[in-house]
PDB file of C-alpha atoms and ligand atoms in Angstrom:
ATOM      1  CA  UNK A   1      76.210  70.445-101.298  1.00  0.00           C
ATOM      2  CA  UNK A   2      77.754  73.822-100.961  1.00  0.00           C
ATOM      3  CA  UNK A   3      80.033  74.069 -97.849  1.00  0.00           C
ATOM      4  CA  UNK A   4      79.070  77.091 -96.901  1.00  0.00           C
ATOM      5  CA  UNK A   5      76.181  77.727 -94.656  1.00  0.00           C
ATOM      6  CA  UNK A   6      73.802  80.485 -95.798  1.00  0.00           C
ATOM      7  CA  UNK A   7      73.847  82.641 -93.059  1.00  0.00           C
ATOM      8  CA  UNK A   8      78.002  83.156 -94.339  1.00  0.00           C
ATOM      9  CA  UNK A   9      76.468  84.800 -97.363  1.00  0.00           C
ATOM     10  CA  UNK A  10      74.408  87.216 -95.587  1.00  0.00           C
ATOM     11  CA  UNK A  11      74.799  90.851 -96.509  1.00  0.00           C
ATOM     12  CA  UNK A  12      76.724  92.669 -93.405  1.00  0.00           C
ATOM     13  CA  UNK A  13      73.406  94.990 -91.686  1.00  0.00           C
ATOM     14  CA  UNK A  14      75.691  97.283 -89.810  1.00  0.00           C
ATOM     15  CA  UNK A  15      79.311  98.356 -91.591  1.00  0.00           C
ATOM     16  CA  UNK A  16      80.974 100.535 -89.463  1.00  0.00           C
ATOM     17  CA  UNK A  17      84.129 102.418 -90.532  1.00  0.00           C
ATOM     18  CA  UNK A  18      87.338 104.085 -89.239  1.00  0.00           C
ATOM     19  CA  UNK A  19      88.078 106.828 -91.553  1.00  0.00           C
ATOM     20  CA  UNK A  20      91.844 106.848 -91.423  1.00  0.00           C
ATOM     21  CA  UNK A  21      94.619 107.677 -93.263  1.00  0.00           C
ATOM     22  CA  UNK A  22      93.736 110.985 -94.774  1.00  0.00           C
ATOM     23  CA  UNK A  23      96.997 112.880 -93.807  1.00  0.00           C
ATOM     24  CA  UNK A  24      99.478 110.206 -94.821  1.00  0.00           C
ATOM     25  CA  UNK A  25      97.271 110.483 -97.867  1.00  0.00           C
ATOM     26  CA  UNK A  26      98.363 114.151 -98.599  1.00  0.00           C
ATOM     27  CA  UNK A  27     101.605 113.956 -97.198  1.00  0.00           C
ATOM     28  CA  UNK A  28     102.581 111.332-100.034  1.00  0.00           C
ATOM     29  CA  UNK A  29     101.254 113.871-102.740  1.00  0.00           C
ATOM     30  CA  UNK A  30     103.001 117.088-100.937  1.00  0.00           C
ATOM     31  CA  UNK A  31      99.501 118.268-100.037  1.00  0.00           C
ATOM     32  CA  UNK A  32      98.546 119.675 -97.102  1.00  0.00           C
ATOM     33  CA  UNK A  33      96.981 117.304 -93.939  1.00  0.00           C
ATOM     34  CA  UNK A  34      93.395 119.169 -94.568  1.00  0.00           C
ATOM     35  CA  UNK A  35      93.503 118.372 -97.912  1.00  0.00           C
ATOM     36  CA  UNK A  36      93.694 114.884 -96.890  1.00  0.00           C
ATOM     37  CA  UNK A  37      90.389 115.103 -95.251  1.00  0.00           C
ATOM     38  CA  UNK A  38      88.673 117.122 -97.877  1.00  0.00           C
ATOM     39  CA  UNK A  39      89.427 113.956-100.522  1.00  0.00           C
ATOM     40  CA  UNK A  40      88.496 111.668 -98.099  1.00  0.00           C
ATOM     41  CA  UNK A  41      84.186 113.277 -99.166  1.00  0.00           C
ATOM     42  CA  UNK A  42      84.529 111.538-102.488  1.00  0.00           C
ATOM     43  CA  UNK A  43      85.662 108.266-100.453  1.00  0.00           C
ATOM     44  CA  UNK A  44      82.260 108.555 -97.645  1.00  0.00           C
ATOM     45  CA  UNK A  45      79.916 109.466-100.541  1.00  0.00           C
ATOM     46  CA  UNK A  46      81.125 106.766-102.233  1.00  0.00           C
ATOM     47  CA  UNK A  47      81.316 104.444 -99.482  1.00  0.00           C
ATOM     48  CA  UNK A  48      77.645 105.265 -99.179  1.00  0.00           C
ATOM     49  CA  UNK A  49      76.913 104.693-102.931  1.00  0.00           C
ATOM     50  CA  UNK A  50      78.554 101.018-102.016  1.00  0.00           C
ATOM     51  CA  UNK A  51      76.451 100.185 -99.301  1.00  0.00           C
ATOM     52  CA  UNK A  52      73.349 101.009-101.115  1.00  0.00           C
ATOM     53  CA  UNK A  53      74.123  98.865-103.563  1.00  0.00           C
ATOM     54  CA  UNK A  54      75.200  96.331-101.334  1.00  0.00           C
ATOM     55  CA  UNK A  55      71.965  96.134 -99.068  1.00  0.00           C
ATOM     56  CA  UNK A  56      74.253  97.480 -95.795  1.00  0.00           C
ATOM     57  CA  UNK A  57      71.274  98.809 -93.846  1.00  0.00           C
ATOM     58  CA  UNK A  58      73.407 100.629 -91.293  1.00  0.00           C
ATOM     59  CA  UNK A  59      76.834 102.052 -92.195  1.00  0.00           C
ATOM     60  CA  UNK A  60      79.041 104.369 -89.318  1.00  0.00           C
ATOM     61  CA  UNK A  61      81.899 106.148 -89.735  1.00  0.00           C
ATOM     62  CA  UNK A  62      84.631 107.558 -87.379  1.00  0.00           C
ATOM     63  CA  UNK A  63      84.723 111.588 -88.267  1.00  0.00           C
ATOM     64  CA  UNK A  64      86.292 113.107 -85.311  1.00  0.00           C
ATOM     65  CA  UNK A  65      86.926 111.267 -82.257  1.00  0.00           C
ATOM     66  CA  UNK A  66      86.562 112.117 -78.186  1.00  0.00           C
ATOM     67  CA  UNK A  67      91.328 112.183 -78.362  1.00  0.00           C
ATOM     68  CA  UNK A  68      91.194 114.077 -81.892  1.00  0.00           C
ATOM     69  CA  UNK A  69      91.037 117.526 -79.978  1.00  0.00           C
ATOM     70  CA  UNK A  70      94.626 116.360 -79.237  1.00  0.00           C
ATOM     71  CA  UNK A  71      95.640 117.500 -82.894  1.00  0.00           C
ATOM     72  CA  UNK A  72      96.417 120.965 -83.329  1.00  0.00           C
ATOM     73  CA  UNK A  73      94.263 123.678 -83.392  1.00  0.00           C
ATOM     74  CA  UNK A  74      94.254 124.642 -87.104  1.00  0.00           C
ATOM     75  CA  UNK A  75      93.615 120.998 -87.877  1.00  0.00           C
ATOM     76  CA  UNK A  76      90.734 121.198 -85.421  1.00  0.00           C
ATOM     77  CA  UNK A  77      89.669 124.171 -86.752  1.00  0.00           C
ATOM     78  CA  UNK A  78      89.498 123.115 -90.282  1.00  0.00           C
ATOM     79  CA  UNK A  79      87.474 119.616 -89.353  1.00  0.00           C
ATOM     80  CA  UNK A  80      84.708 121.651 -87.892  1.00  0.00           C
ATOM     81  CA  UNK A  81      84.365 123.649 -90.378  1.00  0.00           C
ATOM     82  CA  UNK A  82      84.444 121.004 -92.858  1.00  0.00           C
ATOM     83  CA  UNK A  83      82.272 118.700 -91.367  1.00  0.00           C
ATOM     84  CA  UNK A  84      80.123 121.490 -91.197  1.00  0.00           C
ATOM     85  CA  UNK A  85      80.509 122.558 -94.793  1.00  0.00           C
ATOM     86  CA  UNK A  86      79.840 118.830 -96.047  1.00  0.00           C
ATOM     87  CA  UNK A  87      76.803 118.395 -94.544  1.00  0.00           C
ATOM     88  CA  UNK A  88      74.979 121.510 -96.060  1.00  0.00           C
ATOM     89  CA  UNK A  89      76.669 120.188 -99.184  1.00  0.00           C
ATOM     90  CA  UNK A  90      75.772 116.331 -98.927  1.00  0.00           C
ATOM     91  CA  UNK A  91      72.297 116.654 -96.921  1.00  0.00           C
ATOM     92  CA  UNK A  92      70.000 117.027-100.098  1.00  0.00           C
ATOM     93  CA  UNK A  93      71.637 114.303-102.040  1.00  0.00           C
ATOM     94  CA  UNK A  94      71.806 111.489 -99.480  1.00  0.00           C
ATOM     95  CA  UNK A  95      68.271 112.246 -98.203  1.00  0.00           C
ATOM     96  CA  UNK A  96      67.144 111.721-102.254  1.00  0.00           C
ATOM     97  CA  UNK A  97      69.396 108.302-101.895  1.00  0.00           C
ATOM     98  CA  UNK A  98      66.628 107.574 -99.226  1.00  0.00           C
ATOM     99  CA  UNK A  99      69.794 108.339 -96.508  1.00  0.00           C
ATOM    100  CA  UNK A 100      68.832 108.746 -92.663  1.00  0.00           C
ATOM    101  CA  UNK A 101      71.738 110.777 -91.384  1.00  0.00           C
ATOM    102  CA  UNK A 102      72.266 110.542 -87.429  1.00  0.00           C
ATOM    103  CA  UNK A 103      75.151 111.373 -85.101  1.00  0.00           C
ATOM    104  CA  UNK A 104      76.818 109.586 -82.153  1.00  0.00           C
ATOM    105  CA  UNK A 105      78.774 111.586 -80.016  1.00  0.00           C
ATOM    106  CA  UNK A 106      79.472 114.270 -77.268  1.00  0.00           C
ATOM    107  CA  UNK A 107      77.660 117.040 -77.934  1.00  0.00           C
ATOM    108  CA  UNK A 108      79.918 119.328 -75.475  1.00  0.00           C
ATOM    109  CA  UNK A 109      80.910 122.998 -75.582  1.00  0.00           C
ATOM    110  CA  UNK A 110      83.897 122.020 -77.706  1.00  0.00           C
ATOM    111  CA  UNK A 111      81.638 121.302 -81.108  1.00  0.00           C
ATOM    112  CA  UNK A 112      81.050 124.732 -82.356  1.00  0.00           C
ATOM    113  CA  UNK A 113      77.214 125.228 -82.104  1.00  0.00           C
ATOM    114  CA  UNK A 114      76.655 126.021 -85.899  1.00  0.00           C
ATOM    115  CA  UNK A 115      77.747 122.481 -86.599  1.00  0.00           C
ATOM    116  CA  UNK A 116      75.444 121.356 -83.617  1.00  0.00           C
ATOM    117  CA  UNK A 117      72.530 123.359 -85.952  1.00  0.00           C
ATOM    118  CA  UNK A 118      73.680 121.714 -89.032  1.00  0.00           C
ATOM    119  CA  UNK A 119      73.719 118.120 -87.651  1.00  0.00           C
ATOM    120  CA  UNK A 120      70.289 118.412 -86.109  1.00  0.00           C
ATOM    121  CA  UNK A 121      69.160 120.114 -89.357  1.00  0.00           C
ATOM    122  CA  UNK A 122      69.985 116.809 -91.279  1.00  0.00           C
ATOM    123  CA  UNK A 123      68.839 114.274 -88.854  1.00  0.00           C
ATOM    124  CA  UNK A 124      65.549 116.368 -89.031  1.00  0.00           C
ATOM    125  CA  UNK A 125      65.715 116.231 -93.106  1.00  0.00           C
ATOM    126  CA  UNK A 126      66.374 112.863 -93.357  1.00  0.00           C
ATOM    127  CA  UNK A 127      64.440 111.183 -90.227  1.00  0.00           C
ATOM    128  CA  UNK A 128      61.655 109.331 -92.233  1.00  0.00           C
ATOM    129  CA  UNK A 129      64.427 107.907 -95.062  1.00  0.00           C
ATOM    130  CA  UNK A 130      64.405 104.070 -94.578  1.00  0.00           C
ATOM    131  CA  UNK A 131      67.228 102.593 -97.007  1.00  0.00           C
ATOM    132  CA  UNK A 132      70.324 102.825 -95.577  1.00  0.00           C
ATOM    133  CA  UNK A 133      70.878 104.924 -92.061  1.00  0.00           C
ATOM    134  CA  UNK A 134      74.456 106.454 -92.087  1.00  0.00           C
ATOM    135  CA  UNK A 135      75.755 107.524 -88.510  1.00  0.00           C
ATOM    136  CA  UNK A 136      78.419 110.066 -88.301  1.00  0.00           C
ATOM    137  CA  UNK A 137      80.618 109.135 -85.205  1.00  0.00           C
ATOM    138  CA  UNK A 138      81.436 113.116 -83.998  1.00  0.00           C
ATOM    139  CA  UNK A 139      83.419 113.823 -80.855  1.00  0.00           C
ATOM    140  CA  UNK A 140      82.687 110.077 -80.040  1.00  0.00           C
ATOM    141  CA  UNK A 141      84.277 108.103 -77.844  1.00  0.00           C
ATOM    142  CA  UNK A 142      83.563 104.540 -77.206  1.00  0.00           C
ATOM    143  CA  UNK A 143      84.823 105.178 -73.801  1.00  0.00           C
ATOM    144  CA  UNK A 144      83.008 108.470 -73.081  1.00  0.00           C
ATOM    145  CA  UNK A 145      79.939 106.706 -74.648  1.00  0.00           C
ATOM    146  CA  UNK A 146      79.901 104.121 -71.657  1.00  0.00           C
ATOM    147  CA  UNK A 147      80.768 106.552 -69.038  1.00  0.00           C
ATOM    148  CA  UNK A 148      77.481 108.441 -70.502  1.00  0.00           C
ATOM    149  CA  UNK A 149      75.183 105.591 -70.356  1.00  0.00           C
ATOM    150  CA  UNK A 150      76.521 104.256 -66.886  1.00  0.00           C
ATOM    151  CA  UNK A 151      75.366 108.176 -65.843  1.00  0.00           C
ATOM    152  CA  UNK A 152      72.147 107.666 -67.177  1.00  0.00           C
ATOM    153  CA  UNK A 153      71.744 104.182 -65.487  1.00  0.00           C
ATOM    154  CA  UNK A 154      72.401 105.603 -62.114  1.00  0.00           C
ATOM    155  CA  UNK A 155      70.015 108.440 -62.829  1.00  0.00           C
ATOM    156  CA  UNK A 156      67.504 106.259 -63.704  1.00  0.00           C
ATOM    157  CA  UNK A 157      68.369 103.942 -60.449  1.00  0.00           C
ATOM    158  CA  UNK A 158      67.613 100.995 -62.482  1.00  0.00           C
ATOM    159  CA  UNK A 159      69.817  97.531 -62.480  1.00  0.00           C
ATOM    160  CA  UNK A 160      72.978  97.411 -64.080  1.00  0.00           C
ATOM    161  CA  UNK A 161      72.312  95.207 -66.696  1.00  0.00           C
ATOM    162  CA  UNK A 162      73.708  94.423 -70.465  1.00  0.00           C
ATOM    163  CA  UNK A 163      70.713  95.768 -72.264  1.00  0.00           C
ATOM    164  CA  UNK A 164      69.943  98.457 -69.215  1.00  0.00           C
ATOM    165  CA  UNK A 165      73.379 100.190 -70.579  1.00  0.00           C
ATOM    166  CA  UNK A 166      72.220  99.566 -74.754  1.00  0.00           C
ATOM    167  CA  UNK A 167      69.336 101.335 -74.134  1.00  0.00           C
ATOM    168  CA  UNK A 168      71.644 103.900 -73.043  1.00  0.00           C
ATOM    169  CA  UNK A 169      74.014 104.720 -75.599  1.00  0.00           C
ATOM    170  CA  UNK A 170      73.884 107.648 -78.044  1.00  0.00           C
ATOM    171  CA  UNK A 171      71.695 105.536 -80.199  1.00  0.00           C
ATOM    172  CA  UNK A 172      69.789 102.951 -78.638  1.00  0.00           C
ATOM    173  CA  UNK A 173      68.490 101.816 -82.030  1.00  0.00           C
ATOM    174  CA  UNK A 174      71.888 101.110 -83.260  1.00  0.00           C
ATOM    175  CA  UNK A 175      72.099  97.445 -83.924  1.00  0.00           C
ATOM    176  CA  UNK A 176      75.456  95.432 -83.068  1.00  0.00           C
ATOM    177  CA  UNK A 177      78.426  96.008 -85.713  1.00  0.00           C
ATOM    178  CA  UNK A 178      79.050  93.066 -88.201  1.00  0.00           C
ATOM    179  CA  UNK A 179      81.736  94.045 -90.039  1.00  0.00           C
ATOM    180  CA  UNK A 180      84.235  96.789 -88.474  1.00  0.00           C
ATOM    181  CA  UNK A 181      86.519  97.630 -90.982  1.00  0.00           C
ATOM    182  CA  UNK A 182      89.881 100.307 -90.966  1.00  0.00           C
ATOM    183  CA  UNK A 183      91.748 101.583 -93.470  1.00  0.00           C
ATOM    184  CA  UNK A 184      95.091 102.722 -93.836  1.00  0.00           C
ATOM    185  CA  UNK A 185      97.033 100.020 -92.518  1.00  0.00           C
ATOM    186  CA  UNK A 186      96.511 100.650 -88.772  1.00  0.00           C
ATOM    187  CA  UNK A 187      95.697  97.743 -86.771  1.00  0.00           C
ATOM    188  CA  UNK A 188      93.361  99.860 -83.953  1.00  0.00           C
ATOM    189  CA  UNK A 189      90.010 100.214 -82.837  1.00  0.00           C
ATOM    190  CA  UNK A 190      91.012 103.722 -81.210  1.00  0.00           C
ATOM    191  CA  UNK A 191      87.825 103.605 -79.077  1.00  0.00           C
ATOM    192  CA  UNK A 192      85.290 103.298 -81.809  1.00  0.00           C
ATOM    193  CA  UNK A 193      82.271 101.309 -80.769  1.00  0.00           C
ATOM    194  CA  UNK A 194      83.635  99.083 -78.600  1.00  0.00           C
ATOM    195  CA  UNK A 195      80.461  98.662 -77.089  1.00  0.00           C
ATOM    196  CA  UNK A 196      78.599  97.722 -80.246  1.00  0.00           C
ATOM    197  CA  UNK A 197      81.534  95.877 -82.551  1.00  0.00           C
ATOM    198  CA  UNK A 198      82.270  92.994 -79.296  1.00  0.00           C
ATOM    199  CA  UNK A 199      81.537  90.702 -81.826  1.00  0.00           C
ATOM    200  CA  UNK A 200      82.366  92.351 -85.351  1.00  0.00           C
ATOM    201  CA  UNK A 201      84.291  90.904 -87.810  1.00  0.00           C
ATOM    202  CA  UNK A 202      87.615  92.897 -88.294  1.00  0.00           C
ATOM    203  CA  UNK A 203      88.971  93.855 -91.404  1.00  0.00           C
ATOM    204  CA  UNK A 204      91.993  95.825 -92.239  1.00  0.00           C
ATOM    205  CA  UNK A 205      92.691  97.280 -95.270  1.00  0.00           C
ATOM    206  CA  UNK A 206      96.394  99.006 -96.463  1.00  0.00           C
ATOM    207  CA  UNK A 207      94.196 101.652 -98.814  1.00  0.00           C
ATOM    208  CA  UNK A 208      94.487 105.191 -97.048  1.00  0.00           C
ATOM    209  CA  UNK A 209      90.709 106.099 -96.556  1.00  0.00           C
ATOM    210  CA  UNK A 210      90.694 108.545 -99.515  1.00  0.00           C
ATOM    211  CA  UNK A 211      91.107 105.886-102.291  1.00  0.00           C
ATOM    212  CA  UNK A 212      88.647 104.572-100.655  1.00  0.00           C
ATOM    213  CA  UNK A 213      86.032 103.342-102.985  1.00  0.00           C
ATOM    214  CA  UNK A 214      82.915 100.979-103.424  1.00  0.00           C
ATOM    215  CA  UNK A 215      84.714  98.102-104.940  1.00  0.00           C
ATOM    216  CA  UNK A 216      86.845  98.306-101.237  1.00  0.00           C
ATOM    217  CA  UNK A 217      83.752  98.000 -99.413  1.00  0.00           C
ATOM    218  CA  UNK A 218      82.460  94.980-101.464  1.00  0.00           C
ATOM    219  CA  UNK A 219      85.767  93.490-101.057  1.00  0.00           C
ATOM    220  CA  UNK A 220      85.811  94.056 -97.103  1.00  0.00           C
ATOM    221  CA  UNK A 221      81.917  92.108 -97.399  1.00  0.00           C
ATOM    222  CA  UNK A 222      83.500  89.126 -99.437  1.00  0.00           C
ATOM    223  CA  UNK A 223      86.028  88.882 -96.753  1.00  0.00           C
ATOM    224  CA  UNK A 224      83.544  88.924 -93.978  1.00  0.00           C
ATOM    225  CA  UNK A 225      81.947  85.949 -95.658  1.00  0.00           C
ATOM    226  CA  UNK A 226      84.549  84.003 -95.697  1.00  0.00           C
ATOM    227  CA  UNK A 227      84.488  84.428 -91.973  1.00  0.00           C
ATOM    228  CA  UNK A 228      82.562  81.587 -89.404  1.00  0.00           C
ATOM    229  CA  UNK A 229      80.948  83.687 -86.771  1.00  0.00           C
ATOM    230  CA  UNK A 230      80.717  81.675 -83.747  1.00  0.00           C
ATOM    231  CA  UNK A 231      79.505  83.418 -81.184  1.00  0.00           C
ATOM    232  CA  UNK A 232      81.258  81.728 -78.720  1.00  0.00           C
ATOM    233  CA  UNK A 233      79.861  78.742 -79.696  1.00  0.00           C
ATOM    234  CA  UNK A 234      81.338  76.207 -81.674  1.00  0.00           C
ATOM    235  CA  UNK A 235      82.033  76.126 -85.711  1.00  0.00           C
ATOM    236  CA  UNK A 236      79.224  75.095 -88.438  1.00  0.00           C
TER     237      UNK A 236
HETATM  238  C1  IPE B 301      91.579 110.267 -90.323  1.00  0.00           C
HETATM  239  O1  IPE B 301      92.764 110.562 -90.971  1.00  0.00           O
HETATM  240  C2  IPE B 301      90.710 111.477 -90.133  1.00  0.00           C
HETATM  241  C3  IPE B 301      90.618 111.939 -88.745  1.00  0.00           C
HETATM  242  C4  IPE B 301      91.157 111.371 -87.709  1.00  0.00           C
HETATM  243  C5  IPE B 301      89.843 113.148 -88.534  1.00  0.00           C
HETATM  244  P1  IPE B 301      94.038 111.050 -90.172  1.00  0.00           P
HETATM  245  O2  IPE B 301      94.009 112.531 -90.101  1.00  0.00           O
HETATM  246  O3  IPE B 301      94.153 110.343 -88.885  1.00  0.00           O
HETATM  247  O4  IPE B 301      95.211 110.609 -91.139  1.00  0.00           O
HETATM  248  P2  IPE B 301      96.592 109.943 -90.718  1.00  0.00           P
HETATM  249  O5  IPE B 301      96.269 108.756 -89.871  1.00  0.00           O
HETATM  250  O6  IPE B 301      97.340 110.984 -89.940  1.00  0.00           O
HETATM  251  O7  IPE B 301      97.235 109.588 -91.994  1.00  0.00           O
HETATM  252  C1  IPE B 302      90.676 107.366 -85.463  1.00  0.00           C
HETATM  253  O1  IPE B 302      91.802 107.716 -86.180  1.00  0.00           O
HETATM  254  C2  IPE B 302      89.677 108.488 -85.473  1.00  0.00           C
HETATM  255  C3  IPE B 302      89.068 108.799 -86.770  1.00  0.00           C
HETATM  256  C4  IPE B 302      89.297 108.204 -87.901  1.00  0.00           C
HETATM  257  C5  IPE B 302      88.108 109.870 -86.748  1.00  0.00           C
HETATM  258  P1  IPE B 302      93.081 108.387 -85.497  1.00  0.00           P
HETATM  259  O2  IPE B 302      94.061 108.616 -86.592  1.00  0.00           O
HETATM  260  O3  IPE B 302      92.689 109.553 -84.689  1.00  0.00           O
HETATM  261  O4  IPE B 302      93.559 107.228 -84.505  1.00  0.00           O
HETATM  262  P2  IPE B 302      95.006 106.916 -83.910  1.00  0.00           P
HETATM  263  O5  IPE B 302      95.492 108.184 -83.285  1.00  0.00           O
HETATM  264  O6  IPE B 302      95.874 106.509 -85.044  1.00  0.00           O
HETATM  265  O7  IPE B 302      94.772 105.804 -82.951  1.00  0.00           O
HETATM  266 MG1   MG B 303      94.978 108.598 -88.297  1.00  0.00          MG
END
């Protein structure tokens, strides 16, 4: 009989992603830190490709978080605009991949409001796609995200319970993380999801994020099946 139980072969539902290593990635080429980030499109769209083909039903990735405003302005600058720029780019093409594009995040004075217009443009575009739902993590904090629900639970003057304060994150729909995975060798969550991923499988990978490719993905999947998810409870 096969060792393995089948629920250890089950296809991850929610991937979620730290997008990291972009600068280290141009620095090793003598490029500049942006252009780190501008290779790292290839890597998401690919990414995406992977977790089409995989069956992934939920896939979120870290694109600017709540302590990146920390990084000097011109880097700042350039992310906005880029993240910006990619989405009018992208949009069509992952809502023909049958894409739902969504956001997590702050949506404070900070986040120029042209990107605001282009976000809710492509959640608006893509809202009745069913395959796979990618969630752009902008100005997102784990941290900030908890501090916003607890608000809304004391507006709402309701108990403080565990699902009172999931219905109250940026996307109550989102279901818990399976598989968390980081690249570039960092062993951090950085305040991404910590909410949602309490009981993801990590996985670390060395590759800076823009190698990142499909075949990584898969990879990161194998591993997670190798993995016994208890739950607490005891081993199968
Ligand atoms: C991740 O790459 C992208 C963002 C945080 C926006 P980094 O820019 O953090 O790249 P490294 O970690 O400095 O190499
Ligand atoms: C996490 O990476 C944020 C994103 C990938 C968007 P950072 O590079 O900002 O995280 P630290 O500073 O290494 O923890
Ligand atoms: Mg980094």
């Amino acid at each position: 009989m096969d060792p393995t139980p089948n629920h250890q072969l089950r296809v991850p539902a929610h991937v979620a992603c730290v997008m990291d290593g972009n600068g280290r990635w141009a620095e090793e080429r003598g490029l500049k830190r942006t252009d780190g980030h501008s290779a790292g499109e290839e890597a998401l769209l690919d990414a995406v490709h992977g977790a089409l083909d995989l069956g992934v039903s939920w896939l979120t990735v870290y694109a600017f978080s709540t302590e990146n405003w920390r990084r000097p302005t011109q880097e700042v600058r350039f992310l906005m605009g880029f993240n910006e720029s990619l989405l009018i780019r992208r949009r069509d093409e992952l809502n023909e991949l049958d894409v739902r594009i969504r956001f997590i995040g702050r949506r404070d004075w900070r986040v120029p409001k042209r990107l605001i217009r282009r976000m809710n443009e492509s959640t608006e575009l893509t809202k009745g796609n069913r395959k796979l739902t990618l969630t752009i993590a902008f100005n997102y904090g784990g941290r900030a995200e908890l501090v916003d629900a607890v608000k809304a639970l004391q507006e709402d003057a309701v108990p403080v319970t565990e699902k009172a304060i999931a219905e109250r994150l940026y996307d109550p729909e989102m279901p818990e993380v399976d598989l968390w995975i980081r690249t570039s060798g960092e062993h951090r969550i950085s305040n991404f999801l910590i909410w949602q991923a309490a009981y993801a499988e990590l996985v670390f990978t060395d590759v800076f994020w823009p190698d990142f490719r499909r075949t990584h993905l898969a990879e990161a999947v194998a591993e997670y099946q190798r993995r016994d998810r208890r739950f607490g409870g005891l081993a199968h």
